[in-house]
mmCIF file of C-alpha atoms in Angstrom:
data_model
loop_
_atom_site.group_PDB
_atom_site.id
_atom_site.type_symbol
_atom_site.label_atom_id
_atom_site.label_comp_id
_atom_site.label_asym_id
_atom_site.label_seq_id
_atom_site.Cartn_x
_atom_site.Cartn_y
_atom_site.Cartn_z
ATOM 1 C CA MET P 1 138.514 130.952 63.565
ATOM 2 C CA ASP P 2 135.373 128.135 64.664
ATOM 3 C CA VAL P 3 133.344 131.326 66.439
ATOM 4 C CA ASN P 4 130.715 127.746 67.385
ATOM 5 C CA ALA P 5 133.073 126.069 68.287
ATOM 6 C CA HIS P 6 132.114 123.418 71.446
ATOM 7 C CA ILE P 7 128.460 123.859 71.289
ATOM 8 C CA LYS P 8 127.430 120.772 70.262
ATOM 9 C CA SER P 9 130.054 118.848 73.693
ATOM 10 C CA PRO P 10 128.808 121.500 76.726
ATOM 11 C CA PRO P 11 132.180 121.395 79.147
ATOM 12 C CA SER P 12 132.690 118.321 81.272
ATOM 13 C CA ARG P 13 131.420 120.939 84.257
ATOM 14 C CA HIS P 14 127.229 121.229 83.084
ATOM 15 C CA LYS P 15 127.454 117.544 83.426
ATOM 16 C CA LEU P 16 124.282 117.821 85.342
ATOM 17 C CA THR P 17 121.044 118.022 83.901
ATOM 18 C CA HIS P 18 119.372 120.569 85.965
ATOM 19 C CA SER P 19 117.206 123.401 84.940
ATOM 20 C CA SER P 20 116.195 125.664 87.785
ATOM 21 C CA LEU P 21 117.529 129.405 88.025
ATOM 22 C CA LEU P 22 119.957 127.747 90.684
ATOM 23 C CA PRO P 23 121.514 125.137 89.607
ATOM 24 C CA PRO P 24 122.992 122.792 93.202
ATOM 25 C CA PRO P 25 126.780 123.017 91.902
ATOM 26 C CA HIS P 26 126.868 126.346 92.028
ATOM 27 C CA ARG P 27 123.528 127.879 93.860
ATOM 28 C CA TYR P 28 126.056 129.386 96.415
ATOM 29 C CA SER P 29 128.254 131.512 94.150
ATOM 30 C CA ILE P 30 124.945 132.395 92.070
ATOM 31 C CA VAL P 31 122.438 133.990 94.673
ATOM 32 C CA LEU P 32 125.887 136.183 95.550
ATOM 33 C CA PHE P 33 126.759 137.093 92.872
ATOM 34 C CA CYS P 34 122.584 138.031 92.413
ATOM 35 C CA ILE P 35 123.444 140.170 95.249
ATOM 36 C CA ALA P 36 126.912 141.784 93.901
ATOM 37 C CA ASN P 37 124.372 142.099 90.578
ATOM 38 C CA PHE P 38 121.365 143.941 92.627
ATOM 39 C CA LEU P 39 124.699 146.099 94.718
ATOM 40 C CA PHE P 40 126.250 147.225 91.793
ATOM 41 C CA TRP P 41 123.345 148.122 89.474
ATOM 42 C CA ALA P 42 121.462 150.234 92.810
ATOM 43 C CA SER P 43 125.194 151.817 92.453
ATOM 44 C CA LEU P 44 124.289 153.690 89.579
ATOM 45 C CA TYR P 45 120.728 154.057 89.884
ATOM 46 C CA LEU P 46 120.492 155.251 93.395
ATOM 47 C CA TYR P 47 121.050 159.065 92.098
ATOM 48 C CA VAL P 48 119.401 159.118 88.935
ATOM 49 C CA PRO P 49 115.638 160.293 90.153
ATOM 50 C CA ILE P 50 117.779 163.389 91.675
ATOM 51 C CA PHE P 51 120.029 162.964 89.019
ATOM 52 C CA PRO P 52 118.644 166.567 86.669
ATOM 53 C CA VAL P 53 117.491 168.410 89.480
ATOM 54 C CA TYR P 54 121.259 168.252 90.718
ATOM 55 C CA ILE P 55 122.752 169.470 87.982
ATOM 56 C CA GLN P 56 120.828 172.568 87.552
ATOM 57 C CA SER P 57 121.371 173.102 91.260
ATOM 58 C CA LEU P 58 125.319 173.738 89.998
ATOM 59 C CA GLY P 59 124.875 176.911 87.679
ATOM 60 C CA ALA P 60 123.350 174.536 84.581
ATOM 61 C CA SER P 61 121.535 174.982 81.967
ATOM 62 C CA LEU P 62 119.309 172.502 80.629
ATOM 63 C CA SER P 63 121.503 171.871 77.453
ATOM 64 C CA ILE P 64 124.455 171.332 79.839
ATOM 65 C CA VAL P 65 122.363 168.837 81.879
ATOM 66 C CA GLY P 66 121.586 166.765 78.872
ATOM 67 C CA VAL P 67 124.615 166.987 78.204
ATOM 68 C CA VAL P 68 126.602 165.194 81.670
ATOM 69 C CA VAL P 69 123.617 163.378 81.252
ATOM 70 C CA SER P 70 124.353 161.636 77.788
ATOM 71 C CA ALA P 71 128.049 161.073 79.802
ATOM 72 C CA TYR P 72 126.666 157.581 81.205
ATOM 73 C CA ALA P 73 125.722 156.619 77.250
ATOM 74 C CA ILE P 74 128.977 157.173 75.726
ATOM 75 C CA PRO P 75 131.731 155.135 77.099
ATOM 76 C CA GLN P 76 129.019 151.905 76.830
ATOM 77 C CA VAL P 77 129.134 153.001 72.848
ATOM 78 C CA LEU P 78 132.758 153.039 72.621
ATOM 79 C CA LEU P 79 134.437 150.183 75.679
ATOM 80 C CA ARG P 80 131.878 147.596 75.673
ATOM 81 C CA ILE P 81 133.478 145.552 72.540
ATOM 82 C CA PRO P 82 137.017 145.903 73.416
ATOM 83 C CA ILE P 83 135.757 145.123 77.126
ATOM 84 C CA GLY P 84 134.080 142.178 75.511
ATOM 85 C CA ILE P 85 137.483 141.208 73.514
ATOM 86 C CA TRP P 86 139.392 141.644 76.192
ATOM 87 C CA SER P 87 138.037 139.990 78.751
ATOM 88 C CA ASP P 88 137.669 136.082 75.568
ATOM 89 C CA ASN P 89 140.566 137.334 75.666
ATOM 90 C CA LEU P 90 141.880 137.595 79.554
ATOM 91 C CA GLY P 91 140.072 133.777 79.925
ATOM 92 C CA ARG P 92 139.072 135.790 82.761
ATOM 93 C CA ARG P 93 136.373 137.377 83.673
ATOM 94 C CA LYS P 94 136.012 138.221 87.568
ATOM 95 C CA PRO P 95 139.011 140.689 87.370
ATOM 96 C CA LEU P 96 137.040 142.891 84.913
ATOM 97 C CA VAL P 97 133.316 142.912 87.292
ATOM 98 C CA VAL P 98 135.996 143.582 90.026
ATOM 99 C CA ALA P 99 137.382 146.316 88.635
ATOM 100 C CA GLY P 100 134.213 147.625 86.727
ATOM 101 C CA ILE P 101 132.421 147.828 90.569
ATOM 102 C CA ILE P 102 135.565 150.128 91.705
ATOM 103 C CA VAL P 103 134.758 152.765 89.316
ATOM 104 C CA THR P 104 131.435 152.752 89.357
ATOM 105 C CA SER P 105 132.388 153.356 92.902
ATOM 106 C CA LEU P 106 134.871 155.957 92.488
ATOM 107 C CA GLY P 107 132.768 157.487 89.806
ATOM 108 C CA ALA P 108 129.836 157.974 92.400
ATOM 109 C CA LEU P 109 132.388 159.802 95.176
ATOM 110 C CA GLY P 110 133.164 162.099 92.438
ATOM 111 C CA LEU P 111 129.429 163.367 91.521
ATOM 112 C CA GLY P 112 129.466 163.800 96.042
ATOM 113 C CA LEU P 113 132.440 166.042 95.842
ATOM 114 C CA ALA P 114 131.853 167.751 92.291
ATOM 115 C CA ALA P 115 131.669 171.585 92.756
ATOM 116 C CA ASN P 116 130.738 172.518 88.886
ATOM 117 C CA PRO P 117 128.518 171.085 86.273
ATOM 118 C CA TRP P 118 131.767 169.625 84.376
ATOM 119 C CA GLN P 119 133.114 167.635 86.969
ATOM 120 C CA LEU P 120 129.930 166.289 86.974
ATOM 121 C CA PHE P 121 129.736 165.348 83.385
ATOM 122 C CA LEU P 122 133.675 163.965 84.252
ATOM 123 C CA ALA P 123 132.101 161.848 87.308
ATOM 124 C CA ARG P 124 129.355 160.166 85.302
ATOM 125 C CA LEU P 125 131.551 159.591 82.604
ATOM 126 C CA THR P 126 133.316 157.193 84.464
ATOM 127 C CA THR P 127 130.096 156.257 85.900
ATOM 128 C CA GLY P 128 129.432 154.725 82.547
ATOM 129 C CA ILE P 129 132.602 153.177 81.837
ATOM 130 C CA GLY P 130 131.634 150.979 84.994
ATOM 131 C CA ALA P 131 127.828 150.276 83.708
ATOM 132 C CA ALA P 132 130.352 149.374 80.336
ATOM 133 C CA THR P 133 130.968 145.641 82.228
ATOM 134 C CA TRP P 134 127.879 144.602 82.144
ATOM 135 C CA VAL P 135 128.674 142.976 79.294
ATOM 136 C CA VAL P 136 131.313 141.065 80.923
ATOM 137 C CA PHE P 137 128.826 140.391 84.140
ATOM 138 C CA THR P 138 126.313 138.893 82.224
ATOM 139 C CA ILE P 139 128.964 136.129 80.736
ATOM 140 C CA TYR P 140 130.345 135.323 84.151
ATOM 141 C CA PHE P 141 127.244 134.551 85.814
ATOM 142 C CA THR P 142 125.536 132.452 82.807
ATOM 143 C CA ALA P 143 129.025 130.379 82.465
ATOM 144 C CA TYR P 144 127.056 129.206 86.016
ATOM 145 C CA TYR P 145 124.876 127.488 83.455
ATOM 146 C CA ARG P 146 124.136 125.112 80.537
ATOM 147 C CA PRO P 147 125.014 126.772 76.978
ATOM 148 C CA GLU P 148 121.463 125.946 76.388
ATOM 149 C CA SER P 149 120.180 127.304 79.505
ATOM 150 C CA SER P 150 121.602 130.762 78.822
ATOM 151 C CA GLY P 151 118.795 132.464 77.668
ATOM 152 C CA ARG P 152 117.429 131.395 81.847
ATOM 153 C CA ALA P 153 120.394 133.363 82.800
ATOM 154 C CA ILE P 154 120.011 135.866 81.561
ATOM 155 C CA GLY P 155 116.594 136.560 82.409
ATOM 156 C CA LEU P 156 117.424 135.651 86.013
ATOM 157 C CA ILE P 157 119.859 138.479 85.651
ATOM 158 C CA ASN P 158 118.100 141.212 84.344
ATOM 159 C CA PHE P 159 115.330 140.615 86.751
ATOM 160 C CA VAL P 160 117.218 141.058 89.802
ATOM 161 C CA GLN P 161 119.119 144.248 87.765
ATOM 162 C CA GLY P 162 115.660 145.070 87.859
ATOM 163 C CA GLY P 163 114.755 144.852 91.052
ATOM 164 C CA ALA P 164 117.450 147.432 92.216
ATOM 165 C CA LEU P 165 116.040 149.992 89.958
ATOM 166 C CA VAL P 166 112.879 150.274 90.986
ATOM 167 C CA VAL P 167 114.533 150.210 95.191
ATOM 168 C CA ALA P 168 117.255 152.922 93.454
ATOM 169 C CA THR P 169 114.954 155.374 92.040
ATOM 170 C CA ALA P 170 112.170 154.748 95.045
ATOM 171 C CA GLY P 171 114.831 155.254 97.837
ATOM 172 C CA GLY P 172 116.798 157.140 96.720
ATOM 173 C CA GLY P 173 114.618 160.051 95.951
ATOM 174 C CA ALA P 174 113.832 159.622 99.974
ATOM 175 C CA LEU P 175 117.364 159.683 100.601
ATOM 176 C CA ALA P 176 118.424 162.878 98.717
ATOM 177 C CA GLN P 177 115.462 164.580 100.410
ATOM 178 C CA THR P 178 116.644 163.211 104.631
ATOM 179 C CA LEU P 179 120.033 162.998 104.037
ATOM 180 C CA GLY P 180 120.762 165.346 100.969
ATOM 181 C CA SER P 181 121.940 164.944 97.448
ATOM 182 C CA ARG P 182 125.410 164.347 98.698
ATOM 183 C CA GLN P 183 125.142 161.453 100.711
ATOM 184 C CA THR P 184 122.683 160.297 98.156
ATOM 185 C CA PHE P 185 125.926 160.018 95.936
ATOM 186 C CA LEU P 186 127.899 158.847 98.413
ATOM 187 C CA ALA P 187 126.190 155.998 99.593
ATOM 188 C CA ALA P 188 125.825 154.789 96.212
ATOM 189 C CA ALA P 189 129.861 154.881 96.404
ATOM 190 C CA VAL P 190 129.358 152.649 99.305
ATOM 191 C CA LEU P 191 126.642 150.648 97.420
ATOM 192 C CA ALA P 192 129.212 149.117 95.332
ATOM 193 C CA VAL P 193 131.953 148.898 97.451
ATOM 194 C CA ALA P 194 129.007 146.319 99.058
ATOM 195 C CA GLY P 195 128.484 144.548 95.817
ATOM 196 C CA LEU P 196 132.854 143.543 95.373
ATOM 197 C CA ALA P 197 132.365 142.783 99.376
ATOM 198 C CA ALA P 198 129.819 140.229 98.273
ATOM 199 C CA LEU P 199 131.088 139.046 95.054
ATOM 200 C CA ALA P 200 134.210 138.395 96.176
ATOM 201 C CA PHE P 201 132.673 134.932 96.912
ATOM 202 C CA THR P 202 131.589 134.368 94.288
ATOM 203 C CA ARG P 203 133.716 131.072 92.242
ATOM 204 C CA GLU P 204 134.478 132.102 88.977
ATOM 205 C CA GLN P 205 134.043 128.780 86.218
ATOM 206 C CA PRO P 206 136.858 128.542 84.180
ATOM 207 C CA ALA P 207 135.999 130.038 80.671
ATOM 208 C CA GLU P 208 136.108 128.010 77.346
ATOM 209 C CA PRO P 209 139.243 128.003 75.403
ATOM 210 C CA ARG P 210 139.379 129.679 72.084
ATOM 211 C CA ASP P 211 142.059 130.774 69.853
ATOM 212 C CA VAL P 212 144.007 133.675 69.789
ATOM 213 C CA PHE P 213 142.284 137.117 68.550
ATOM 214 C CA THR P 214 142.587 138.170 64.319
ATOM 215 C CA TRP P 215 139.722 140.356 63.183
ATOM 216 C CA ARG P 216 138.656 138.113 60.412
ATOM 217 C CA GLY P 217 137.845 136.120 63.713
ATOM 218 C CA PHE P 218 135.652 139.533 65.787
ATOM 219 C CA SER P 219 134.486 140.243 61.777
ATOM 220 C CA SER P 220 133.194 136.504 62.099
ATOM 221 C CA VAL P 221 131.428 136.964 65.381
ATOM 222 C CA ALA P 222 130.493 140.471 64.940
ATOM 223 C CA THR P 223 128.921 139.794 61.519
ATOM 224 C CA ARG P 224 127.024 137.222 62.598
ATOM 225 C CA PRO P 225 123.799 137.804 60.852
ATOM 226 C CA LEU P 226 121.049 136.895 64.498
ATOM 227 C CA LEU P 227 122.899 139.076 65.666
ATOM 228 C CA LEU P 228 123.375 142.262 63.704
ATOM 229 C CA THR P 229 119.718 141.991 63.242
ATOM 230 C CA VAL P 230 118.702 141.654 67.114
ATOM 231 C CA SER P 231 121.573 144.510 67.379
ATOM 232 C CA VAL P 232 119.769 146.475 65.187
ATOM 233 C CA MET P 233 116.462 146.332 67.282
ATOM 234 C CA GLY P 234 118.773 146.327 69.892
ATOM 235 C CA ILE P 235 119.270 150.428 69.165
ATOM 236 C CA LEU P 236 115.175 151.244 68.508
ATOM 237 C CA PHE P 237 114.549 149.736 71.355
ATOM 238 C CA GLN P 238 116.979 151.351 73.170
ATOM 239 C CA PHE P 239 115.937 154.587 71.735
ATOM 240 C CA THR P 240 111.887 154.088 73.391
ATOM 241 C CA VAL P 241 113.166 153.913 76.236
ATOM 242 C CA HIS P 242 115.293 156.471 76.388
ATOM 243 C CA ALA P 243 113.055 158.836 74.974
ATOM 244 C CA GLY P 244 110.126 157.545 77.049
ATOM 245 C CA VAL P 245 110.472 156.010 80.718
ATOM 246 C CA PHE P 246 114.109 157.817 81.874
ATOM 247 C CA GLY P 247 113.360 160.059 79.316
ATOM 248 C CA PHE P 248 110.101 162.089 78.027
ATOM 249 C CA ILE P 249 107.221 159.952 80.149
ATOM 250 C CA PRO P 250 107.534 161.435 83.456
ATOM 251 C CA VAL P 251 106.844 164.824 81.350
ATOM 252 C CA TYR P 252 103.965 163.705 79.987
ATOM 253 C CA ALA P 253 102.782 162.789 83.537
ATOM 254 C CA ALA P 254 104.046 166.391 85.240
ATOM 255 C CA LYS P 255 102.100 168.139 82.772
ATOM 256 C CA ILE P 256 99.292 166.026 82.864
ATOM 257 C CA GLY P 257 99.270 166.957 86.772
ATOM 258 C CA GLY P 258 101.400 164.525 87.959
ATOM 259 C CA SER P 259 102.925 165.444 91.693
ATOM 260 C CA SER P 260 106.692 164.108 92.612
ATOM 261 C CA ALA P 261 105.682 161.330 94.302
ATOM 262 C CA ASP P 262 103.874 160.101 91.074
ATOM 263 C CA LEU P 263 106.746 160.589 88.966
ATOM 264 C CA GLY P 264 108.272 158.467 91.246
ATOM 265 C CA PHE P 265 105.155 155.879 91.577
ATOM 266 C CA ILE P 266 104.797 156.231 87.805
ATOM 267 C CA THR P 267 108.910 155.010 87.200
ATOM 268 C CA MET P 268 108.554 151.805 89.806
ATOM 269 C CA LEU P 269 105.366 150.432 88.959
ATOM 270 C CA THR P 270 107.144 150.501 85.107
ATOM 271 C CA LEU P 271 110.125 149.099 85.804
ATOM 272 C CA GLY P 272 108.275 147.135 88.463
ATOM 273 C CA SER P 273 106.416 144.917 85.474
ATOM 274 C CA SER P 274 109.829 145.079 83.450
ATOM 275 C CA MET P 275 110.419 142.551 86.655
ATOM 276 C CA ILE P 276 108.370 140.534 85.499
ATOM 277 C CA GLY P 277 108.287 140.540 81.970
ATOM 278 C CA ASN P 278 112.512 139.514 82.236
ATOM 279 C CA LEU P 279 111.274 136.103 83.335
ATOM 280 C CA THR P 280 108.199 136.080 81.287
ATOM 281 C CA ALA P 281 109.950 136.292 78.679
ATOM 282 C CA VAL P 282 111.122 132.473 79.421
ATOM 283 C CA TRP P 283 108.044 131.032 79.684
ATOM 284 C CA VAL P 284 106.827 132.725 75.999
ATOM 285 C CA TRP P 285 110.021 132.197 74.299
ATOM 286 C CA ASP P 286 110.273 128.084 76.138
ATOM 287 C CA ARG P 287 106.631 127.678 74.533
ATOM 288 C CA LEU P 288 105.775 129.546 71.752
ATOM 289 C CA GLY P 289 109.401 130.681 69.905
ATOM 290 C CA HIS P 290 111.965 133.621 70.662
ATOM 291 C CA ARG P 291 109.984 135.032 67.424
ATOM 292 C CA ALA P 292 106.271 135.328 69.675
ATOM 293 C CA ALA P 293 108.742 136.330 72.027
ATOM 294 C CA ILE P 294 109.835 139.771 70.310
ATOM 295 C CA LEU P 295 106.778 140.260 68.429
ATOM 296 C CA GLY P 296 104.129 140.672 72.421
ATOM 297 C CA GLY P 297 107.726 142.623 74.025
ATOM 298 C CA ALA P 298 107.800 144.521 71.025
ATOM 299 C CA LEU P 299 103.346 145.681 70.851
ATOM 300 C CA LEU P 300 102.809 145.951 74.008
ATOM 301 C CA ILE P 301 105.445 148.818 74.514
ATOM 302 C CA GLY P 302 104.311 149.786 70.665
ATOM 303 C CA ALA P 303 100.250 150.209 72.090
ATOM 304 C CA SER P 304 101.133 151.749 75.119
ATOM 305 C CA THR P 305 103.240 154.144 73.585
ATOM 306 C CA LEU P 306 100.905 155.207 71.207
ATOM 307 C CA THR P 307 97.649 155.494 73.965
ATOM 308 C CA ILE P 308 99.834 157.537 75.797
ATOM 309 C CA PRO P 309 99.247 161.682 74.270
ATOM 310 C CA PHE P 310 95.375 160.589 74.431
ATOM 311 C CA ILE P 311 95.918 159.757 78.121
ATOM 312 C CA GLN P 312 94.569 162.988 80.204
ATOM 313 C CA LYS P 313 94.675 161.411 84.299
ATOM 314 C CA ILE P 314 97.229 159.608 85.897
ATOM 315 C CA PRO P 315 95.150 156.320 87.122
ATOM 316 C CA ALA P 316 94.559 155.683 83.028
ATOM 317 C CA LEU P 317 99.035 156.736 82.953
ATOM 318 C CA MET P 318 100.629 154.096 85.372
ATOM 319 C CA ALA P 319 97.269 151.953 84.309
ATOM 320 C CA VAL P 320 99.271 151.724 80.470
ATOM 321 C CA GLN P 321 103.049 151.324 82.552
ATOM 322 C CA VAL P 322 102.314 147.826 82.934
ATOM 323 C CA GLY P 323 101.558 147.140 79.786
ATOM 324 C CA TYR P 324 104.758 148.727 79.125
ATOM 325 C CA GLY P 325 107.259 147.770 81.783
ATOM 326 C CA LEU P 326 106.335 144.014 80.712
ATOM 327 C CA GLY P 327 107.025 144.700 77.143
ATOM 328 C CA ARG P 328 110.504 146.173 78.094
ATOM 329 C CA GLY P 329 111.118 143.272 81.085
ATOM 330 C CA ILE P 330 110.281 141.368 77.689
ATOM 331 C CA LEU P 331 112.301 142.145 74.640
ATOM 332 C CA THR P 332 116.050 143.375 77.077
ATOM 333 C CA THR P 333 115.833 139.440 77.964
ATOM 334 C CA SER P 334 114.787 138.483 74.115
ATOM 335 C CA LEU P 335 117.605 140.537 72.055
ATOM 336 C CA MET P 336 120.304 139.653 75.216
ATOM 337 C CA ALA P 337 119.373 135.313 74.778
ATOM 338 C CA LEU P 338 119.741 135.803 71.655
ATOM 339 C CA SER P 339 122.727 138.371 71.380
ATOM 340 C CA ILE P 340 124.073 134.899 72.459
ATOM 341 C CA ARG P 341 122.871 132.392 70.814
ATOM 342 C CA ASP P 342 124.725 129.505 69.251
ATOM 343 C CA VAL P 343 128.193 131.340 69.893
ATOM 344 C CA SER P 344 130.926 129.141 71.319
ATOM 345 C CA PRO P 345 131.686 130.564 75.311
ATOM 346 C CA GLY P 346 134.665 131.630 74.483
ATOM 347 C CA HIS P 347 133.028 134.015 72.133
ATOM 348 C CA ARG P 348 130.367 134.711 74.354
ATOM 349 C CA ALA P 349 131.182 138.268 75.746
ATOM 350 C CA THR P 350 132.826 139.980 72.360
ATOM 351 C CA ALA P 351 129.300 138.774 70.899
ATOM 352 C CA MET P 352 127.832 140.475 74.136
ATOM 353 C CA GLY P 353 129.922 143.463 73.889
ATOM 354 C CA VAL P 354 129.442 144.555 70.051
ATOM 355 C CA TYR P 355 125.561 143.919 70.890
ATOM 356 C CA GLN P 356 125.327 146.568 73.852
ATOM 357 C CA ALA P 357 128.297 148.445 72.598
ATOM 358 C CA ILE P 358 125.597 148.947 69.316
ATOM 359 C CA TYR P 359 122.443 149.327 70.946
ATOM 360 C CA ALA P 360 123.714 152.204 72.845
ATOM 361 C CA VAL P 361 123.679 154.261 70.471
ATOM 362 C CA GLY P 362 119.818 154.322 70.601
ATOM 363 C CA MET P 363 120.422 155.326 74.788
ATOM 364 C CA LEU P 364 122.380 158.154 73.080
ATOM 365 C CA SER P 365 120.165 159.569 70.280
ATOM 366 C CA GLY P 366 116.885 158.645 72.182
ATOM 367 C CA PRO P 367 117.190 161.846 74.377
ATOM 368 C CA LEU P 368 118.849 163.911 71.835
ATOM 369 C CA VAL P 369 116.736 163.245 69.025
ATOM 370 C CA SER P 370 113.623 163.252 71.025
ATOM 371 C CA GLY P 371 114.288 166.026 73.231
ATOM 372 C CA PHE P 372 114.731 168.043 69.552
ATOM 373 C CA LEU P 373 111.907 167.051 68.278
ATOM 374 C CA GLY P 374 109.585 167.482 71.323
ATOM 375 C CA ASP P 375 110.751 171.528 70.869
ATOM 376 C CA ARG P 376 109.812 171.550 67.664
ATOM 377 C CA LEU P 377 106.205 169.556 67.023
ATOM 378 C CA GLY P 378 105.243 169.044 70.664
ATOM 379 C CA LEU P 379 105.338 165.927 73.027
ATOM 380 C CA ALA P 380 102.373 163.872 71.556
ATOM 381 C CA SER P 381 105.401 163.292 68.732
ATOM 382 C CA ILE P 382 108.047 161.920 70.417
ATOM 383 C CA PHE P 383 105.444 158.906 71.855
ATOM 384 C CA PHE P 384 104.685 158.651 68.592
ATOM 385 C CA LEU P 385 107.836 157.891 67.096
ATOM 386 C CA ALA P 386 108.712 155.672 69.957
ATOM 387 C CA ALA P 387 105.260 154.151 68.456
ATOM 388 C CA ALA P 388 106.322 153.322 65.294
ATOM 389 C CA LEU P 389 109.849 152.308 66.173
ATOM 390 C CA SER P 390 107.735 149.556 68.165
ATOM 391 C CA LEU P 391 105.852 147.815 65.203
ATOM 392 C CA LEU P 392 109.624 148.315 63.202
ATOM 393 C CA ILE P 393 110.341 145.901 65.372
ATOM 394 C CA ALA P 394 107.892 144.164 65.884
ATOM 395 C CA ALA P 395 108.112 143.502 61.645
ATOM 396 C CA LEU P 396 112.091 143.040 62.056
ATOM 397 C CA ALA P 397 110.663 140.013 64.339
ATOM 398 C CA PHE P 398 109.442 138.036 61.074
ATOM 399 C CA SER P 399 113.139 138.178 59.302
ATOM 400 C CA PRO P 400 114.720 134.608 58.264
ATOM 401 C CA VAL P 401 117.111 134.780 61.512
ATOM 402 C CA PHE P 402 113.911 134.179 63.430
ATOM 403 C CA ALA P 403 112.348 131.061 61.136
ATOM 404 C CA LYS P 404 113.497 127.922 63.885
ATOM 405 C CA ARG P 405 113.780 130.173 66.948
#
């Protein structure tokens, strides 16, 4: 099976050479899909600021809180590759995107109705299944663009995702304080349904013809040196992110005197900077190449993380998080774009599934390993480890697979 088929002959639907973020032939569907994507991610993150505390309120110990929180990553490790393969074999993306949104809504509803931590575990596992379909979202969206503009498309869809995270994490806490935690989960379920309504009016682009699935064909996609390299980078990157902004940076902020409002603002600032980084990545690699983008993103995260243990004032920590967020956004978009680079459109969901499944190992291991390390060596050790891993990502940017990129 030739996984590079159709690379040199773009499909007929891409006859226009327009390179804007909103190509005229598909502008209406692109805008609606961005709305659906925004609501999908808002549904997944609306309750994140209150979730650990809510788990504790149902009688869970800290160790059980960790187990329930980690449930979100389990399906993403196990299901993203099968979902990607299934999507490529099916030849359609929309049914799986619809299924993902429905499952996400049901999971949020389950969280709102759960009466004990183990019911929360099952409901959070369900939302993780919905999040695993993100692999199909990205391929559905890039089909609106010329193959050589797929990186631009990924930059835009990640920018929208980042906006959803900023709005959801900011609004979720306020909503919970006003209406209560259970109502926040139910609101998340409603947001997912609204996303489904927006998706209904998008027009799916026909999938590229491809061969019937074989293990040899899968292996030829999954063992591509570029894909394997960015996947390893993805593990290291997600480890640092889930040990940092989604893990122990808020804990450190509270330790140096940050209020609940400060913690929320730090998260918002980081995610908002990531949005800018998503689009900055496109600008950087258009002018300097992907290697420069990876180096810049990794060094920003590494330098920011390394300074955290020496910061004793909240304003200084906030300033550092701007650089952290920019680096996060640049790396998110750069690695995702490279994971499907030079792969034929008919096999991109498989490649994206491999990448996202492998990097989910970092999502799962980051909080677990860092928590263990922090208990024994202190919070500072977590940030020193994250900085070291960021420098390792920068070193991997000099791999031969990036020589001409």
